[in-house]
mmCIF file of C-alpha atoms and ligand atoms in Angstrom:
data_model
loop_
_atom_site.group_PDB
_atom_site.id
_atom_site.type_symbol
_atom_site.label_atom_id
_atom_site.label_comp_id
_atom_site.label_asym_id
_atom_site.label_seq_id
_atom_site.Cartn_x
_atom_site.Cartn_y
_atom_site.Cartn_z
ATOM 1 C CA MET A 1 -35.353 36.409 -38.550
ATOM 2 C CA ARG A 2 -36.748 33.003 -39.710
ATOM 3 C CA MET A 3 -36.777 33.312 -42.787
ATOM 4 C CA LYS A 4 -33.387 34.682 -43.039
ATOM 5 C CA PHE A 5 -32.313 31.259 -42.034
ATOM 6 C CA ASN A 6 -34.006 29.347 -44.705
ATOM 7 C CA LEU A 7 -32.752 31.404 -46.912
ATOM 8 C CA LEU A 8 -29.639 30.999 -45.613
ATOM 9 C CA ALA A 9 -29.827 27.032 -46.057
ATOM 10 C CA LEU A 10 -31.789 26.984 -48.655
ATOM 11 C CA MET A 11 -28.469 29.016 -50.283
ATOM 12 C CA ALA A 12 -25.869 27.126 -48.340
ATOM 13 C CA VAL A 13 -27.888 23.705 -49.536
ATOM 14 C CA LEU A 14 -27.398 25.156 -52.971
ATOM 15 C CA VAL A 15 -24.059 26.043 -53.041
ATOM 16 C CA GLY A 16 -23.511 22.223 -52.069
ATOM 17 C CA THR A 17 -21.679 23.116 -48.667
ATOM 18 C CA VAL A 18 -24.975 22.199 -46.521
ATOM 19 C CA HIS A 19 -25.677 18.320 -46.730
ATOM 20 C CA ALA A 20 -28.828 16.252 -44.273
ATOM 21 C CA GLN A 21 -29.693 18.523 -41.189
ATOM 22 C CA SER A 22 -30.727 15.300 -39.155
ATOM 23 C CA LEU A 23 -31.214 11.654 -39.684
ATOM 24 C CA GLN A 24 -34.004 10.426 -41.179
ATOM 25 C CA GLU A 25 -33.125 13.329 -43.489
ATOM 26 C CA ALA A 26 -30.674 12.341 -44.659
ATOM 27 C CA TYR A 27 -31.104 8.663 -44.712
ATOM 28 C CA ARG A 28 -34.565 9.219 -46.232
ATOM 29 C CA ASP A 29 -34.424 6.991 -49.338
ATOM 30 C CA TYR A 30 -32.771 4.653 -47.330
ATOM 31 C CA TRP A 31 -35.022 3.339 -44.385
ATOM 32 C CA ARG A 32 -37.285 4.156 -42.099
ATOM 33 C CA MET A 33 -35.362 5.627 -39.311
ATOM 34 C CA GLY A 34 -36.160 5.470 -35.482
ATOM 35 C CA VAL A 35 -35.815 5.231 -31.914
ATOM 36 C CA SER A 36 -37.655 3.682 -28.605
ATOM 37 C CA VAL A 37 -39.221 6.046 -26.419
ATOM 38 C CA ASN A 38 -39.835 6.027 -23.063
ATOM 39 C CA GLN A 39 -42.870 7.840 -20.498
ATOM 40 C CA TRP A 40 -40.587 10.321 -18.828
ATOM 41 C CA GLU A 41 -39.983 12.248 -22.841
ATOM 42 C CA VAL A 42 -43.054 11.859 -23.205
ATOM 43 C CA LYS A 43 -44.924 13.579 -20.521
ATOM 44 C CA ALA A 44 -43.099 12.204 -16.835
ATOM 45 C CA GLU A 45 -45.903 10.266 -16.154
ATOM 46 C CA GLU A 46 -46.162 6.795 -14.459
ATOM 47 C CA ALA A 47 -48.769 4.158 -15.389
ATOM 48 C CA VAL A 48 -51.915 4.764 -12.932
ATOM 49 C CA GLY A 49 -50.883 2.331 -10.241
ATOM 50 C CA SER A 50 -48.007 1.392 -11.904
ATOM 51 C CA ASN A 51 -45.428 -0.289 -9.648
ATOM 52 C CA LEU A 52 -42.968 -1.595 -12.095
ATOM 53 C CA SER A 53 -39.370 -0.413 -12.655
ATOM 54 C CA TYR A 54 -37.296 -0.037 -16.034
ATOM 55 C CA SER A 55 -33.376 -0.991 -16.218
ATOM 56 C CA GLY A 56 -31.576 2.752 -17.809
ATOM 57 C CA GLY A 57 -34.130 5.026 -16.931
ATOM 58 C CA VAL A 58 -33.519 7.990 -15.505
ATOM 59 C CA SER A 59 -37.647 9.008 -13.824
ATOM 60 C CA ALA A 60 -36.975 13.179 -13.967
ATOM 61 C CA ASP A 61 -39.558 15.650 -17.008
ATOM 62 C CA GLN A 62 -37.129 14.758 -19.806
ATOM 63 C CA THR A 63 -40.014 16.234 -22.192
ATOM 64 C CA SER A 64 -37.558 18.439 -23.532
ATOM 65 C CA HIS A 65 -35.358 15.875 -25.214
ATOM 66 C CA TYR A 66 -37.935 15.350 -27.016
ATOM 67 C CA GLN A 67 -36.927 17.797 -29.861
ATOM 68 C CA ALA A 68 -33.738 15.502 -30.929
ATOM 69 C CA ILE A 69 -36.455 12.800 -31.369
ATOM 70 C CA ALA A 70 -38.610 14.676 -33.200
ATOM 71 C CA GLN A 71 -35.917 15.934 -35.498
ATOM 72 C CA HIS A 72 -33.450 12.938 -36.103
ATOM 73 C CA PHE A 73 -35.957 9.881 -36.374
ATOM 74 C CA GLY A 74 -38.975 9.896 -38.379
ATOM 75 C CA TRP A 75 -40.755 6.202 -36.121
ATOM 76 C CA VAL A 76 -40.727 5.462 -32.873
ATOM 77 C CA VAL A 77 -41.066 2.563 -30.610
ATOM 78 C CA PRO A 78 -42.603 1.854 -27.197
ATOM 79 C CA GLU A 79 -39.551 1.252 -25.313
ATOM 80 C CA ASN A 80 -41.432 -0.689 -22.113
ATOM 81 C CA CYS A 81 -45.136 0.758 -22.056
ATOM 82 C CA MET A 82 -46.602 -1.157 -24.342
ATOM 83 C CA LYS A 83 -45.342 -4.006 -22.734
ATOM 84 C CA CYS A 84 -47.787 -6.845 -21.487
ATOM 85 C CA GLU A 85 -47.367 -6.348 -17.679
ATOM 86 C CA VAL A 86 -48.590 -2.579 -18.462
ATOM 87 C CA ILE A 87 -51.486 -2.494 -20.749
ATOM 88 C CA HIS A 88 -53.338 -5.798 -19.859
ATOM 89 C CA PRO A 89 -52.232 -6.362 -15.924
ATOM 90 C CA GLN A 90 -54.713 -8.098 -15.613
ATOM 91 C CA GLU A 91 -57.363 -10.548 -17.762
ATOM 92 C CA GLY A 92 -59.657 -7.950 -19.080
ATOM 93 C CA LEU A 93 -57.828 -4.866 -17.219
ATOM 94 C CA TYR A 94 -56.409 -2.663 -19.742
ATOM 95 C CA ASP A 95 -54.222 0.554 -19.463
ATOM 96 C CA PHE A 96 -54.084 3.055 -22.168
ATOM 97 C CA THR A 97 -52.729 5.649 -20.310
ATOM 98 C CA LEU A 98 -48.795 5.919 -21.388
ATOM 99 C CA GLY A 99 -49.331 4.223 -24.471
ATOM 100 C CA ASP A 100 -52.082 7.190 -25.922
ATOM 101 C CA GLN A 101 -49.896 9.699 -24.556
ATOM 102 C CA LEU A 102 -46.677 8.051 -26.236
ATOM 103 C CA VAL A 103 -49.298 7.771 -29.935
ATOM 104 C CA GLU A 104 -50.488 11.375 -29.641
ATOM 105 C CA LYS A 105 -47.166 13.381 -29.272
ATOM 106 C CA ALA A 106 -45.524 11.108 -31.554
ATOM 107 C CA LEU A 107 -48.611 11.898 -34.097
ATOM 108 C CA ALA A 108 -48.653 16.099 -32.880
ATOM 109 C CA ASN A 109 -45.068 15.827 -34.630
ATOM 110 C CA GLY A 110 -45.591 13.838 -37.887
ATOM 111 C CA GLN A 111 -44.267 10.939 -36.915
ATOM 112 C CA HIS A 112 -44.939 6.871 -36.648
ATOM 113 C CA VAL A 113 -45.551 4.833 -34.327
ATOM 114 C CA VAL A 114 -44.384 0.805 -34.221
ATOM 115 C CA GLY A 115 -45.853 -0.622 -30.995
ATOM 116 C CA HIS A 116 -43.721 -2.712 -28.596
ATOM 117 C CA CYS A 117 -44.960 -6.095 -28.233
ATOM 118 C CA LEU A 118 -47.347 -8.742 -27.841
ATOM 119 C CA ILE A 119 -46.760 -11.615 -27.451
ATOM 120 C CA TRP A 120 -43.381 -12.078 -25.260
ATOM 121 C CA HIS A 121 -42.423 -14.756 -22.534
ATOM 122 C CA SER A 122 -40.705 -11.626 -20.240
ATOM 123 C CA GLN A 123 -43.287 -8.191 -19.487
ATOM 124 C CA CYS A 124 -46.026 -10.669 -19.819
ATOM 125 C CA ALA A 125 -48.410 -10.126 -16.446
ATOM 126 C CA PRO A 126 -49.012 -13.684 -14.781
ATOM 127 C CA TRP A 127 -52.450 -14.064 -14.967
ATOM 128 C CA PHE A 128 -52.449 -14.242 -18.765
ATOM 129 C CA PHE A 129 -51.238 -18.737 -17.683
ATOM 130 C CA VAL A 130 -53.508 -19.296 -15.054
ATOM 131 C CA ASP A 131 -56.195 -19.573 -14.389
ATOM 132 C CA ASP A 132 -58.187 -18.526 -10.908
ATOM 133 C CA GLU A 133 -57.091 -21.008 -8.932
ATOM 134 C CA GLY A 134 -53.429 -21.070 -9.988
ATOM 135 C CA LYS A 135 -53.169 -23.687 -11.869
ATOM 136 C CA GLN A 136 -51.968 -23.697 -15.612
ATOM 137 C CA VAL A 137 -54.895 -22.892 -18.470
ATOM 138 C CA SER A 138 -55.188 -25.256 -21.522
ATOM 139 C CA ALA A 139 -54.953 -24.797 -24.889
ATOM 140 C CA GLU A 140 -58.435 -23.691 -25.225
ATOM 141 C CA VAL A 141 -57.668 -20.675 -23.035
ATOM 142 C CA LEU A 142 -54.639 -19.221 -23.601
ATOM 143 C CA LYS A 143 -55.728 -18.712 -27.695
ATOM 144 C CA LYS A 144 -58.715 -17.575 -26.255
ATOM 145 C CA ARG A 145 -56.786 -14.575 -23.698
ATOM 146 C CA MET A 146 -54.486 -14.306 -26.677
ATOM 147 C CA LYS A 147 -56.585 -13.256 -29.534
ATOM 148 C CA ASP A 148 -58.435 -10.408 -26.721
ATOM 149 C CA HIS A 149 -55.142 -8.958 -26.660
ATOM 150 C CA ILE A 150 -54.131 -9.293 -29.779
ATOM 151 C CA PHE A 151 -57.934 -7.244 -30.782
ATOM 152 C CA THR A 152 -58.029 -5.179 -28.260
ATOM 153 C CA ILE A 153 -54.723 -3.660 -28.785
ATOM 154 C CA LEU A 154 -54.709 -3.250 -32.340
ATOM 155 C CA GLY A 155 -58.625 -2.147 -31.975
ATOM 156 C CA HIS A 156 -57.770 0.542 -29.737
ATOM 157 C CA TYR A 157 -54.778 1.782 -31.805
ATOM 158 C CA LYS A 158 -55.801 1.444 -35.065
ATOM 159 C CA GLY A 159 -54.838 3.905 -38.145
ATOM 160 C CA LYS A 160 -52.016 5.116 -35.352
ATOM 161 C CA VAL A 161 -50.283 2.498 -35.036
ATOM 162 C CA GLU A 162 -48.063 1.244 -38.501
ATOM 163 C CA GLY A 163 -46.264 -1.833 -36.809
ATOM 164 C CA TRP A 164 -46.516 -4.513 -34.050
ATOM 165 C CA ASP A 165 -43.669 -6.663 -32.921
ATOM 166 C CA VAL A 166 -46.290 -9.224 -32.756
ATOM 167 C CA VAL A 167 -44.140 -12.263 -31.042
ATOM 168 C CA ASN A 168 -40.688 -11.327 -29.543
ATOM 169 C CA GLU A 169 -37.537 -13.776 -28.793
ATOM 170 C CA ALA A 170 -38.854 -16.942 -29.103
ATOM 171 C CA PHE A 171 -36.190 -18.195 -29.848
ATOM 172 C CA ASN A 172 -33.312 -19.402 -28.072
ATOM 173 C CA ASP A 173 -29.063 -18.679 -29.490
ATOM 174 C CA ASP A 174 -28.762 -22.270 -30.183
ATOM 175 C CA GLY A 175 -32.010 -22.203 -33.087
ATOM 176 C CA THR A 176 -34.516 -24.186 -31.197
ATOM 177 C CA LEU A 177 -37.684 -22.258 -29.566
ATOM 178 C CA ARG A 178 -37.982 -21.362 -26.429
ATOM 179 C CA ARG A 179 -39.640 -23.698 -23.947
ATOM 180 C CA SER A 180 -41.822 -20.265 -23.040
ATOM 181 C CA LYS A 181 -45.580 -20.623 -20.926
ATOM 182 C CA PHE A 182 -46.984 -19.509 -24.586
ATOM 183 C CA TYR A 183 -44.459 -23.400 -26.022
ATOM 184 C CA GLU A 184 -45.706 -25.064 -22.945
ATOM 185 C CA ILE A 185 -49.222 -24.630 -23.496
ATOM 186 C CA LEU A 186 -49.606 -24.361 -27.030
ATOM 187 C CA GLY A 187 -46.463 -25.720 -28.330
ATOM 188 C CA GLU A 188 -44.643 -24.307 -32.113
ATOM 189 C CA ASP A 189 -48.275 -23.191 -32.736
ATOM 190 C CA PHE A 190 -48.580 -19.766 -30.696
ATOM 191 C CA ILE A 191 -46.119 -18.124 -33.243
ATOM 192 C CA PRO A 192 -48.366 -18.511 -36.395
ATOM 193 C CA LEU A 193 -51.322 -17.801 -34.137
ATOM 194 C CA ALA A 194 -50.281 -14.478 -33.248
ATOM 195 C CA PHE A 195 -49.577 -13.154 -37.102
ATOM 196 C CA GLN A 196 -53.279 -14.874 -37.278
ATOM 197 C CA TYR A 197 -55.314 -12.641 -34.971
ATOM 198 C CA ALA A 198 -52.990 -9.141 -35.739
ATOM 199 C CA HIS A 199 -54.291 -9.865 -39.122
ATOM 200 C CA GLU A 200 -57.081 -10.707 -38.928
ATOM 201 C CA ALA A 201 -57.523 -7.754 -36.328
ATOM 202 C CA ASP A 202 -56.154 -5.299 -38.048
ATOM 203 C CA PRO A 203 -55.608 -6.001 -41.789
ATOM 204 C CA THR A 204 -54.276 -3.070 -42.633
ATOM 205 C CA VAL A 205 -51.295 -3.445 -39.977
ATOM 206 C CA GLU A 206 -47.503 -4.366 -40.995
ATOM 207 C CA LEU A 207 -46.367 -7.417 -38.375
ATOM 208 C CA TYR A 208 -43.611 -8.145 -37.284
ATOM 209 C CA TYR A 209 -40.808 -11.959 -35.828
ATOM 210 C CA ASN A 210 -38.576 -9.629 -33.745
ATOM 211 C CA ASP A 211 -35.410 -11.482 -31.320
ATOM 212 C CA TYR A 212 -31.817 -10.432 -30.374
ATOM 213 C CA SER A 213 -28.326 -12.086 -31.053
ATOM 214 C CA MET A 214 -29.793 -12.934 -34.666
ATOM 215 C CA ASN A 215 -26.043 -12.487 -36.122
ATOM 216 C CA LYS A 216 -25.843 -15.330 -34.609
ATOM 217 C CA ALA A 217 -25.531 -17.923 -37.345
ATOM 218 C CA GLN A 218 -27.305 -21.153 -36.189
ATOM 219 C CA LYS A 219 -30.440 -18.544 -34.327
ATOM 220 C CA VAL A 220 -30.631 -17.510 -38.241
ATOM 221 C CA GLU A 221 -31.040 -20.458 -39.292
ATOM 222 C CA GLY A 222 -33.731 -21.506 -36.439
ATOM 223 C CA VAL A 223 -35.887 -18.632 -37.208
ATOM 224 C CA VAL A 224 -35.246 -18.470 -40.776
ATOM 225 C CA ASN A 225 -36.095 -22.496 -40.990
ATOM 226 C CA PHE A 226 -39.113 -21.578 -39.239
ATOM 227 C CA PHE A 227 -40.762 -19.054 -40.709
ATOM 228 C CA ARG A 228 -40.277 -20.587 -44.422
ATOM 229 C CA PRO A 229 -42.974 -22.749 -44.737
ATOM 230 C CA LEU A 230 -45.155 -20.655 -43.306
ATOM 231 C CA ILE A 231 -45.269 -17.608 -45.351
ATOM 232 C CA ALA A 232 -45.267 -20.329 -48.955
ATOM 233 C CA LYS A 233 -48.438 -20.905 -46.350
ATOM 234 C CA GLY A 234 -49.263 -17.097 -46.454
ATOM 235 C CA LEU A 235 -48.255 -16.292 -43.121
ATOM 236 C CA PRO A 236 -49.171 -12.448 -43.407
ATOM 237 C CA ILE A 237 -45.096 -11.608 -42.019
ATOM 238 C CA THR A 238 -44.205 -8.086 -43.145
ATOM 239 C CA ALA A 239 -40.005 -8.212 -41.443
ATOM 240 C CA ILE A 240 -37.624 -9.619 -39.404
ATOM 241 C CA GLY A 241 -36.091 -8.268 -36.866
ATOM 242 C CA LEU A 242 -32.869 -7.897 -35.345
ATOM 243 C CA GLN A 243 -32.524 -6.353 -32.300
ATOM 244 C CA GLY A 244 -28.924 -5.159 -32.363
ATOM 245 C CA HIS A 245 -27.843 -5.048 -28.637
ATOM 246 C CA LEU A 246 -24.352 -5.083 -29.581
ATOM 247 C CA ILE A 247 -21.374 -5.564 -27.731
ATOM 248 C CA TYR A 248 -17.835 -3.236 -28.647
ATOM 249 C CA GLY A 249 -15.292 -5.886 -29.576
ATOM 250 C CA ASP A 250 -17.130 -8.324 -29.528
ATOM 251 C CA THR A 251 -17.537 -9.919 -32.438
ATOM 252 C CA ASP A 252 -17.646 -9.435 -36.435
ATOM 253 C CA TYR A 253 -21.166 -7.963 -36.079
ATOM 254 C CA VAL A 254 -20.635 -6.221 -39.550
ATOM 255 C CA LYS A 255 -19.377 -9.022 -41.753
ATOM 256 C CA GLU A 256 -23.093 -11.426 -39.436
ATOM 257 C CA TYR A 257 -25.360 -8.480 -39.343
ATOM 258 C CA GLU A 258 -25.179 -9.034 -43.734
ATOM 259 C CA GLN A 259 -24.980 -12.833 -44.302
ATOM 260 C CA THR A 260 -28.605 -12.267 -41.563
ATOM 261 C CA ILE A 261 -29.444 -9.657 -44.157
ATOM 262 C CA GLN A 262 -29.182 -11.639 -47.119
ATOM 263 C CA ALA A 263 -30.222 -15.238 -45.300
ATOM 264 C CA ILE A 264 -33.848 -13.270 -44.578
ATOM 265 C CA ALA A 265 -33.670 -12.267 -47.938
ATOM 266 C CA SER A 266 -33.568 -15.665 -49.225
ATOM 267 C CA ILE A 267 -36.931 -15.999 -47.891
ATOM 268 C CA GLY A 268 -38.351 -12.848 -49.377
ATOM 269 C CA LEU A 269 -38.874 -10.814 -46.134
ATOM 270 C CA PRO A 270 -36.757 -7.531 -45.452
ATOM 271 C CA SER A 271 -35.144 -7.130 -42.075
ATOM 272 C CA GLN A 272 -35.290 -4.311 -39.998
ATOM 273 C CA PHE A 273 -33.181 -3.616 -36.738
ATOM 274 C CA THR A 274 -34.484 -2.371 -34.077
ATOM 275 C CA GLU A 275 -33.137 -2.505 -30.864
ATOM 276 C CA LEU A 276 -30.151 -0.574 -32.147
ATOM 277 C CA ASP A 277 -27.829 0.510 -29.372
ATOM 278 C CA ILE A 278 -23.227 -1.013 -28.817
ATOM 279 C CA SER A 279 -21.993 -0.949 -25.139
ATOM 280 C CA MET A 280 -18.539 0.791 -24.895
ATOM 281 C CA LEU A 281 -17.638 -1.262 -21.250
ATOM 282 C CA PRO A 282 -15.772 -4.419 -20.454
ATOM 283 C CA ASN A 283 -18.468 -8.060 -20.824
ATOM 284 C CA PRO A 284 -17.927 -9.851 -18.553
ATOM 285 C CA TYR A 285 -17.439 -13.257 -19.272
ATOM 286 C CA GLY A 286 -17.746 -13.155 -22.384
ATOM 287 C CA PHE A 287 -21.121 -12.849 -22.298
ATOM 288 C CA SER A 288 -23.419 -12.307 -25.319
ATOM 289 C CA GLY A 289 -27.853 -11.386 -26.164
ATOM 290 C CA ALA A 290 -30.249 -9.157 -24.135
ATOM 291 C CA ASN A 291 -32.125 -11.571 -21.740
ATOM 292 C CA VAL A 292 -33.699 -9.753 -19.719
ATOM 293 C CA SER A 293 -32.813 -11.771 -16.850
ATOM 294 C CA ASP A 294 -28.414 -12.250 -17.268
ATOM 295 C CA ARG A 295 -26.868 -10.281 -14.855
ATOM 296 C CA PHE A 296 -23.742 -10.082 -12.834
ATOM 297 C CA LYS A 297 -22.126 -8.332 -10.248
ATOM 298 C CA TYR A 298 -20.849 -5.454 -9.983
ATOM 299 C CA SER A 299 -17.019 -3.768 -9.167
ATOM 300 C CA GLU A 300 -14.873 -0.703 -10.661
ATOM 301 C CA MET A 301 -12.903 -3.073 -12.479
ATOM 302 C CA MET A 302 -15.982 -3.339 -14.777
ATOM 303 C CA ASP A 303 -16.591 -0.056 -15.032
ATOM 304 C CA PRO A 304 -13.916 2.079 -16.055
ATOM 305 C CA TYR A 305 -15.620 4.896 -17.333
ATOM 306 C CA ARG A 306 -17.558 6.741 -14.847
ATOM 307 C CA ASN A 307 -16.046 9.700 -15.747
ATOM 308 C CA GLY A 308 -16.997 10.209 -19.355
ATOM 309 C CA LEU A 309 -15.471 8.098 -22.228
ATOM 310 C CA PRO A 310 -11.961 8.556 -23.238
ATOM 311 C CA ALA A 311 -11.241 10.179 -26.778
ATOM 312 C CA ASP A 312 -10.195 7.282 -28.471
ATOM 313 C CA LYS A 313 -13.166 4.832 -27.808
ATOM 314 C CA GLN A 314 -15.397 7.711 -29.110
ATOM 315 C CA GLU A 315 -13.270 7.701 -31.760
ATOM 316 C CA GLN A 316 -14.043 3.507 -32.594
ATOM 317 C CA PHE A 317 -17.296 4.320 -31.324
ATOM 318 C CA ASP A 318 -17.683 6.187 -34.126
ATOM 319 C CA GLN A 319 -15.826 3.963 -36.559
ATOM 320 C CA PHE A 320 -18.374 1.088 -35.743
ATOM 321 C CA TRP A 321 -21.521 2.719 -36.719
ATOM 322 C CA ILE A 322 -19.627 3.996 -40.145
ATOM 323 C CA ASP A 323 -18.961 0.488 -40.839
ATOM 324 C CA PHE A 324 -22.373 -0.184 -39.568
ATOM 325 C CA PHE A 325 -24.155 2.450 -41.801
ATOM 326 C CA LYS A 326 -22.205 1.549 -44.874
ATOM 327 C CA MET A 327 -22.666 -2.634 -45.322
ATOM 328 C CA LEU A 328 -26.776 -1.425 -44.479
ATOM 329 C CA MET A 329 -26.240 1.033 -47.300
ATOM 330 C CA ALA A 330 -25.225 -2.134 -49.301
ATOM 331 C CA ASN A 331 -27.790 -3.761 -48.806
ATOM 332 C CA LYS A 332 -30.538 -1.047 -48.693
ATOM 333 C CA GLU A 333 -32.608 -2.723 -50.844
ATOM 334 C CA HIS A 334 -33.445 -5.772 -47.805
ATOM 335 C CA VAL A 335 -33.210 -3.017 -44.641
ATOM 336 C CA LEU A 336 -36.803 -1.740 -43.958
ATOM 337 C CA ARG A 337 -36.025 0.046 -40.142
ATOM 338 C CA VAL A 338 -33.124 1.147 -38.515
ATOM 339 C CA ASN A 339 -33.662 2.089 -35.269
ATOM 340 C CA PHE A 340 -32.187 3.032 -31.937
ATOM 341 C CA TRP A 341 -32.716 1.700 -28.397
ATOM 342 C CA CYS A 342 -32.578 4.794 -25.847
ATOM 343 C CA LEU A 343 -32.354 8.017 -27.916
ATOM 344 C CA ASN A 344 -29.320 9.036 -24.410
ATOM 345 C CA ASP A 345 -27.308 7.399 -22.812
ATOM 346 C CA ALA A 346 -28.703 8.567 -19.893
ATOM 347 C CA ASN A 347 -31.592 6.501 -19.974
ATOM 348 C CA SER A 348 -30.080 3.195 -21.813
ATOM 349 C CA TRP A 349 -30.399 0.131 -20.256
ATOM 350 C CA ARG A 350 -27.157 -0.993 -21.107
ATOM 351 C CA ASN A 351 -26.639 1.360 -17.894
ATOM 352 C CA ASP A 352 -27.802 -1.839 -15.672
ATOM 353 C CA PHE A 353 -27.667 -4.446 -18.375
ATOM 354 C CA PRO A 354 -25.441 -7.115 -17.763
ATOM 355 C CA ILE A 355 -23.975 -5.298 -14.621
ATOM 356 C CA LYS A 356 -26.049 -3.214 -13.177
ATOM 357 C CA GLY A 357 -25.445 0.663 -12.017
ATOM 358 C CA ARG A 358 -22.747 0.651 -14.698
ATOM 359 C CA SER A 359 -22.217 4.673 -16.340
ATOM 360 C CA ASP A 360 -22.448 2.894 -20.048
ATOM 361 C CA TYR A 361 -22.499 5.585 -23.814
ATOM 362 C CA ALA A 362 -23.982 2.538 -25.841
ATOM 363 C CA THR A 363 -26.516 5.388 -27.699
ATOM 364 C CA LEU A 364 -26.101 8.058 -30.051
ATOM 365 C CA PHE A 365 -26.545 11.098 -27.998
ATOM 366 C CA ASP A 366 -25.472 11.996 -24.974
ATOM 367 C CA ARG A 367 -26.758 12.510 -21.171
ATOM 368 C CA GLN A 368 -27.904 15.971 -21.751
ATOM 369 C CA SER A 369 -29.144 14.484 -25.164
ATOM 370 C CA GLN A 370 -26.995 16.605 -27.320
ATOM 371 C CA PRO A 371 -25.657 14.703 -30.943
ATOM 372 C CA LYS A 372 -22.597 13.201 -30.609
ATOM 373 C CA PRO A 373 -20.214 13.542 -33.041
ATOM 374 C CA THR A 374 -21.663 9.940 -34.673
ATOM 375 C CA VAL A 375 -25.170 11.775 -35.631
ATOM 376 C CA GLN A 376 -22.870 14.364 -37.794
ATOM 377 C CA LYS A 377 -20.661 11.620 -39.598
ATOM 378 C CA LEU A 378 -23.130 8.974 -39.838
ATOM 379 C CA ILE A 379 -25.233 12.201 -41.980
ATOM 380 C CA GLN A 380 -22.563 12.557 -43.811
ATOM 381 C CA LEU A 381 -22.205 8.980 -45.093
ATOM 382 C CA THR A 382 -25.861 9.741 -47.125
ATOM 383 C CA ALA A 383 -24.019 13.331 -48.771
ATOM 384 C CA PRO A 384 -23.509 13.557 -52.279
ATOM 385 C CA ALA A 385 -20.333 13.357 -53.538
ATOM 386 C CA PRO A 386 -18.921 17.124 -54.858
ATOM 387 C CA VAL A 387 -19.195 17.822 -58.392
ATOM 388 C CA ALA A 388 -15.834 16.705 -60.314
ATOM 389 C CA GLY A 389 -13.757 20.006 -60.525
ATOM 390 C CA SER A 390 -15.191 21.957 -57.546
ATOM 391 C CA LYS A 391 -12.668 23.476 -54.933
ATOM 392 C CA LYS A 392 -12.719 20.865 -52.776
ATOM 393 C CA SER A 393 -12.250 17.740 -55.185
ATOM 394 C CA ARG A 394 -9.363 18.993 -56.686
ATOM 395 C CA LYS A 395 -5.747 16.986 -56.059
ATOM 396 C CA LYS A 396 -3.848 19.606 -53.352
HETATM 397 O O1 9MR B 401 -35.670 -0.999 -22.726
HETATM 398 C C1 9MR B 401 -36.115 -2.294 -21.873
HETATM 399 C C2 9MR B 401 -35.995 -2.170 -20.370
HETATM 400 O O2 9MR B 401 -36.350 -0.560 -19.991
HETATM 401 C C3 9MR B 401 -37.167 -2.937 -19.204
HETATM 402 O O3 9MR B 401 -36.511 -2.600 -17.605
HETATM 403 C C4 9MR B 401 -36.466 -3.811 -19.835
HETATM 404 C C5 9MR B 401 -37.609 -4.895 -19.538
HETATM 405 O O4 9MR B 401 -38.614 -4.890 -19.677
HETATM 406 O O5 9MR B 401 -37.045 -3.812 -21.888
HETATM 407 C C6 9MR B 401 -35.614 -3.750 -21.897
HETATM 408 O O6 9MR B 401 -36.423 -3.302 -23.420
HETATM 409 C C7 9MR B 401 -35.751 -4.673 -23.904
HETATM 410 C C8 9MR B 401 -37.007 -5.170 -25.311
HETATM 411 O O7 9MR B 401 -38.158 -4.789 -24.863
HETATM 412 C C9 9MR B 401 -36.995 -6.388 -25.448
HETATM 413 N N1 9MR B 401 -35.643 -6.944 -25.821
HETATM 414 C C10 9MR B 401 -34.117 -6.552 -25.855
HETATM 415 C C11 9MR B 401 -35.052 -5.176 -24.396
HETATM 416 C C12 9MR B 401 -33.803 -4.586 -23.968
HETATM 417 O O8 9MR B 401 -33.909 -5.943 -22.049
#
């Protein structure tokens, strides 16, 4: 039966009627195709002793949805389970349970893993910055804690996790450095230090800087100007991650991100889209960005598609991704990875951000993990043009 199917598939490819069967196959020659994965898609387990709650996630067994993840994506990123508050909740206490389950599942499915994320002001366990008496630690103590954290995690995942978001969200949208605890205690040096520690811990692993709102020229300029001299001095950095949490109709993302890719290429680095999603819901007060502490009040007016996304909106969604992918394809030599944030609409953090409890449609797969029409349209974008003279290409 299976052989018969394979034979049919082969014949279809030979006569040119079928192109790739999945996103990863269609874009194999373009970039790494990835998605974030949550713990319920992996093994449906809570972290040992975890009392943490996450936005968007459905806390029920969704292990059957992993099939779509394995089919369409060659790269996966843990949505939450490798963040500091989960993996290193107390000094010297590491909990790799969920991270290990994810890595095991990904490797068993022939996928690659990117770790997210080592140094981030948010979701950082509170002990990191204070001593036993609750007083802020010195620069030396913080450096030691960062080094232990990075060495232990990279050591644990050596040979299994191929790249890491080393520093996450260190810049404000105006291009200045965020006044985080890391910055307050160590100044801007905390960024090159984190990269240096990660490189020392595992020189074979790829290292990334990752941030949101990277379509905003001022922010991109701040990031590029910060990294340029460091790269000249030999900073071990592989790529800049552009998260890409978008809001439909907000701005001309296609044009802006193309400019960003080119600005980053000018410092000799590729870009990677690390957390793509697009909210289809009304945008409160012209809000933009992905700062997890920003929230607005719920109202039904702001949640208009509780019974499903209207067909015209779905068309707009499809067209947006087609235009975005065409731009990426034109810049493919500067694009390392294209990674979506959450497989399906049910799990997307966008249902809870920046207003809690809405029904959003921000991902490529519906609430049952069935591909939206978008997926086939994106696959078709890379299909070879029909051969001249063939039935399809002839003018009527
Ligand atoms: O999608 C994640 C959500 O489930 C968590 O509640 C939240 C806080 O940990 O983080 C979300 O993921 C964020 C990512 O780690 C960093 N960039 C912004 C993402 C969306 O908030």
